[in-house]
């Protein structure tokens, strides 16, 4: 590992592994395993901090911010950061039934026993998950009713810019960049605990940290119309909270060895944030205002982070993240330096947020090398007039030229993102979406490919701290009417249409600009069973309607237009951009005037910069590769041989590792090989794959001492070195037992497997009874076993496939040909498969026929 000290510990399911049958009964057990590569914990730490993400593991693991904070905290010996994600309903039911409290992934620390519990506030529709996680942890939801015996509850992320609907549940919120402030919060907690002060004292000290908002230090009152009439600071010196800024990304902590999940996650790759902030000034975009000013990481630092992260993780894709990657000052030289450095290793570079207008032919060419199904462009609005109002700054000409370039580079599909319900929108603007999409399709035809277009349309939600924060949000009926209209227009033009469900947009809008009274609705909705509201199949609209009814709160009140002088629930929270500037921008939207990007040189006066520490930091486009950074480590000489050899490996898969699916195992080995830099060969063709071949796919939950796979590598590396190198990076539960070189043309493993030896332990069974069952079964001549597959009935004679059968304690040991060990156990014992659901199956050996 480069530059990190790994302090690993494992949750209880890894330590005393006793066949975790509970996890085998639910979907995707890898969500709950922990112990991933790069996971760290420090159970003896003075301050134990659990970072909680209120969504399922694969969503939370794709969130860069959480990895950044995890790394920032774990850099300190006295601090131990662990992770927790919202359990999916199947796991939640298990936890509730068994009375098991929600715990961290790293060490199984019950969340209630943490010192600090920090929630990522990424989107409004995850709020009920926060309440559910508190409930599952046994932590009272209301901050006012919590004592010192539960963790300090902290929230941060984009929704912290108006956290008022959550104000009753959190002790503090952090506004702005978190990687430095989060350590300061932990440090204040540590000092406060040494003095054994009252919680009020802790909150007072925390409020002194830049960016920390303590909601209980403000009282909110409302007028007769229900609008906020006063935001009363209860401490005179604490009347306004300004967001936290990281001045220079080059000197702030960044993970170079992020946690690598075992299972497939939404974004499964190395992510390097190349810049923070965007000053294009799109008037609907909250991120464009609350992350200002633009601060670019230097290309040298980006290259260094990419190099270290690839080596530490074994990923084969790098994603260069920012709000608008194409605006990064050195983007073209950076991408070409990365491509030339990593092309031989088949590492792909992706730029997920490319704006029309920043896409040069070279960039399109680079992006093309990544295995992608579609190219996404975001015109946001269908008409030139509407794009002018939102300050999108792209013309139809730009868009069509980009579409032509993208189709010409070989893409068949372009995904277009639009919004309906933007301020001032008419039906002509909505019709413009379909017309523009059709013109994009024509560019595809002109470029000589089919020109497929997917049109995704969301409903505009006005967000705090944007020029549109005062605007009305369109209601349910209007969303449906516009969606219906678009569906017809797009169908006429044979274009695919995807839309956001109207109730979800309404709910998002209510909480985005909500106030403290909505806490009651959240509590009621949770009581009615709401959680995972952003997941269509889990969303229960009628429960939400009931929650609003029961609390006497009208959701439509929150969608209305606000007067310019109305006190907004977040007016005491300062993102740096002034209210005057936002009002000015709103006026310019109405006039259709363009506001230029200040990156071009002229400050437009948004108010964020102090032009000393807080200022724009951009890098000039010098060739990134020519800046003295050492190239990646060379493969030692003798290992770049043209000749290939085949290595056969035997490995064990035990303990928690048996919860991994075959596909997850292949991905894990691929990354392990990449981390060790074993010179593996790749298949030819458009999507080259490392040359692995596994003997068989082991069922999830089965432990094995006899798994086999072959790999083809460059001659000269040696089988023993392969074994040792892999063992140095494999997680507990996977171990290479043997490795030997075999002829390149040797028969494949699946052909030469003859028999397999299994042990099936049936907890609570009586050995005498098992012996009688064995005797009875061995006396049979035949035992036909039938099952159905794709409508066909298949049959196997289990008796003839059985070569040895003995009893050892409460276990059956068998040597079999075809057939599954559990089927043999059912056949031998005469018990129903459900009765054997807690049986532990171990694969002990494989006999080959050559
Ligand atoms: S203060 Fe001026 S230079 Fe700084 S982000 Fe705002 S507009 Fe740009």
Tab-separated table of N, CA, C and O in Angstrom, residues 17 21 114 143 234 248 291 304 326 428 436 456 515 533 548 599 618 645 683 700 793 834 841:
chain	number	residue	atom	x	y	z
A	17	UNK	N	-16.534	-17.382	12.912
A	17	UNK	CA	-17.463	-17.727	11.842
A	17	UNK	C	-18.158	-19.030	12.181
A	17	UNK	O	-17.544	-20.062	12.319
A	21	UNK	N	-26.048	-18.229	8.733
A	21	UNK	CA	-27.206	-18.587	7.909
A	21	UNK	C	-28.182	-17.430	7.749
A	21	UNK	O	-28.889	-17.350	6.763
A	114	UNK	N	-21.297	4.406	19.672
A	114	UNK	CA	-20.301	5.306	19.062
A	114	UNK	C	-20.275	6.612	19.856
A	114	UNK	O	-21.212	6.926	20.581
A	143	UNK	N	-33.511	15.212	19.451
A	143	UNK	CA	-32.275	15.626	20.121
A	143	UNK	C	-32.559	16.091	21.546
A	143	UNK	O	-31.787	15.810	22.474
A	234	UNK	N	-30.398	32.462	19.822
A	234	UNK	CA	-30.497	32.421	21.284
A	234	UNK	C	-29.177	32.808	21.937
A	234	UNK	O	-29.111	32.985	23.152
A	248	UNK	N	-7.435	25.119	-0.381
A	248	UNK	CA	-6.554	24.548	-1.400
A	248	UNK	C	-6.692	23.024	-1.386
A	248	UNK	O	-6.335	22.369	-0.401
A	291	UNK	N	-20.890	25.359	-3.793
A	291	UNK	CA	-19.503	24.859	-3.799
A	291	UNK	C	-18.510	25.881	-4.345
A	291	UNK	O	-17.363	25.565	-4.601
A	304	UNK	N	-0.619	11.904	-9.180
A	304	UNK	CA	-0.089	11.152	-8.037
A	304	UNK	C	-1.215	10.330	-7.377
A	304	UNK	O	-1.049	9.149	-7.073
A	326	UNK	N	-15.021	18.977	-17.979
A	326	UNK	CA	-14.454	19.575	-19.192
A	326	UNK	C	-13.925	20.983	-18.957
A	326	UNK	O	-13.146	21.503	-19.753
A	428	UNK	N	-44.862	25.728	-25.199
A	428	UNK	CA	-43.952	25.768	-26.359
A	428	UNK	C	-42.557	25.308	-25.954
A	428	UNK	O	-41.859	24.619	-26.700
A	436	UNK	N	-36.094	19.289	-30.070
A	436	UNK	CA	-34.628	19.263	-29.972
A	436	UNK	C	-34.117	17.821	-29.986
A	436	UNK	O	-33.138	17.497	-30.672
A	456	UNK	N	-34.586	11.789	-20.895
A	456	UNK	CA	-34.931	11.669	-19.473
A	456	UNK	C	-35.375	13.046	-18.983
A	456	UNK	O	-34.677	14.033	-19.209
A	515	UNK	N	-39.383	23.756	6.552
A	515	UNK	CA	-38.994	24.343	7.831
A	515	UNK	C	-39.096	23.278	8.922
A	515	UNK	O	-39.355	22.110	8.641
A	533	UNK	N	-37.671	6.052	0.470
A	533	UNK	CA	-38.672	6.740	-0.347
A	533	UNK	C	-38.194	7.005	-1.774
A	533	UNK	O	-39.005	7.161	-2.678
A	548	UNK	N	-49.103	13.757	6.253
A	548	UNK	CA	-49.393	15.199	6.173
A	548	UNK	C	-50.760	15.494	6.793
A	548	UNK	O	-50.911	16.456	7.551
A	599	UNK	N	-14.683	32.470	-14.274
A	599	UNK	CA	-13.415	31.816	-14.612
A	599	UNK	C	-12.741	32.558	-15.770
A	599	UNK	O	-11.520	32.569	-15.897
A	618	UNK	N	-7.178	27.909	-10.374
A	618	UNK	CA	-7.227	27.122	-11.608
A	618	UNK	C	-5.805	26.922	-12.124
A	618	UNK	O	-4.892	27.660	-11.741
A	645	UNK	N	2.599	-18.425	-19.816
A	645	UNK	CA	2.500	-19.713	-19.106
A	645	UNK	C	1.141	-19.772	-18.413
A	645	UNK	O	0.501	-18.735	-18.188
A	683	UNK	N	-7.652	-11.253	-22.814
A	683	UNK	CA	-8.262	-11.751	-24.048
A	683	UNK	C	-8.201	-10.638	-25.096
A	683	UNK	O	-8.063	-9.467	-24.754
A	700	UNK	N	-23.346	-19.711	-3.087
A	700	UNK	CA	-23.167	-18.764	-1.982
A	700	UNK	C	-23.468	-19.480	-0.669
A	700	UNK	O	-24.434	-20.230	-0.556
A	793	UNK	N	-38.140	-31.131	-17.385
A	793	UNK	CA	-37.889	-31.911	-16.170
A	793	UNK	C	-36.584	-32.691	-16.376
A	793	UNK	O	-36.412	-33.409	-17.363
A	834	UNK	N	-36.270	-27.342	3.503
A	834	UNK	CA	-36.387	-26.215	4.456
A	834	UNK	C	-35.841	-26.600	5.830
A	834	UNK	O	-35.295	-25.760	6.549
A	841	UNK	N	-22.348	-26.366	4.758
A	841	UNK	CA	-21.777	-27.209	3.699
A	841	UNK	C	-20.326	-26.808	3.459
A	841	UNK	O	-20.026	-25.623	3.296
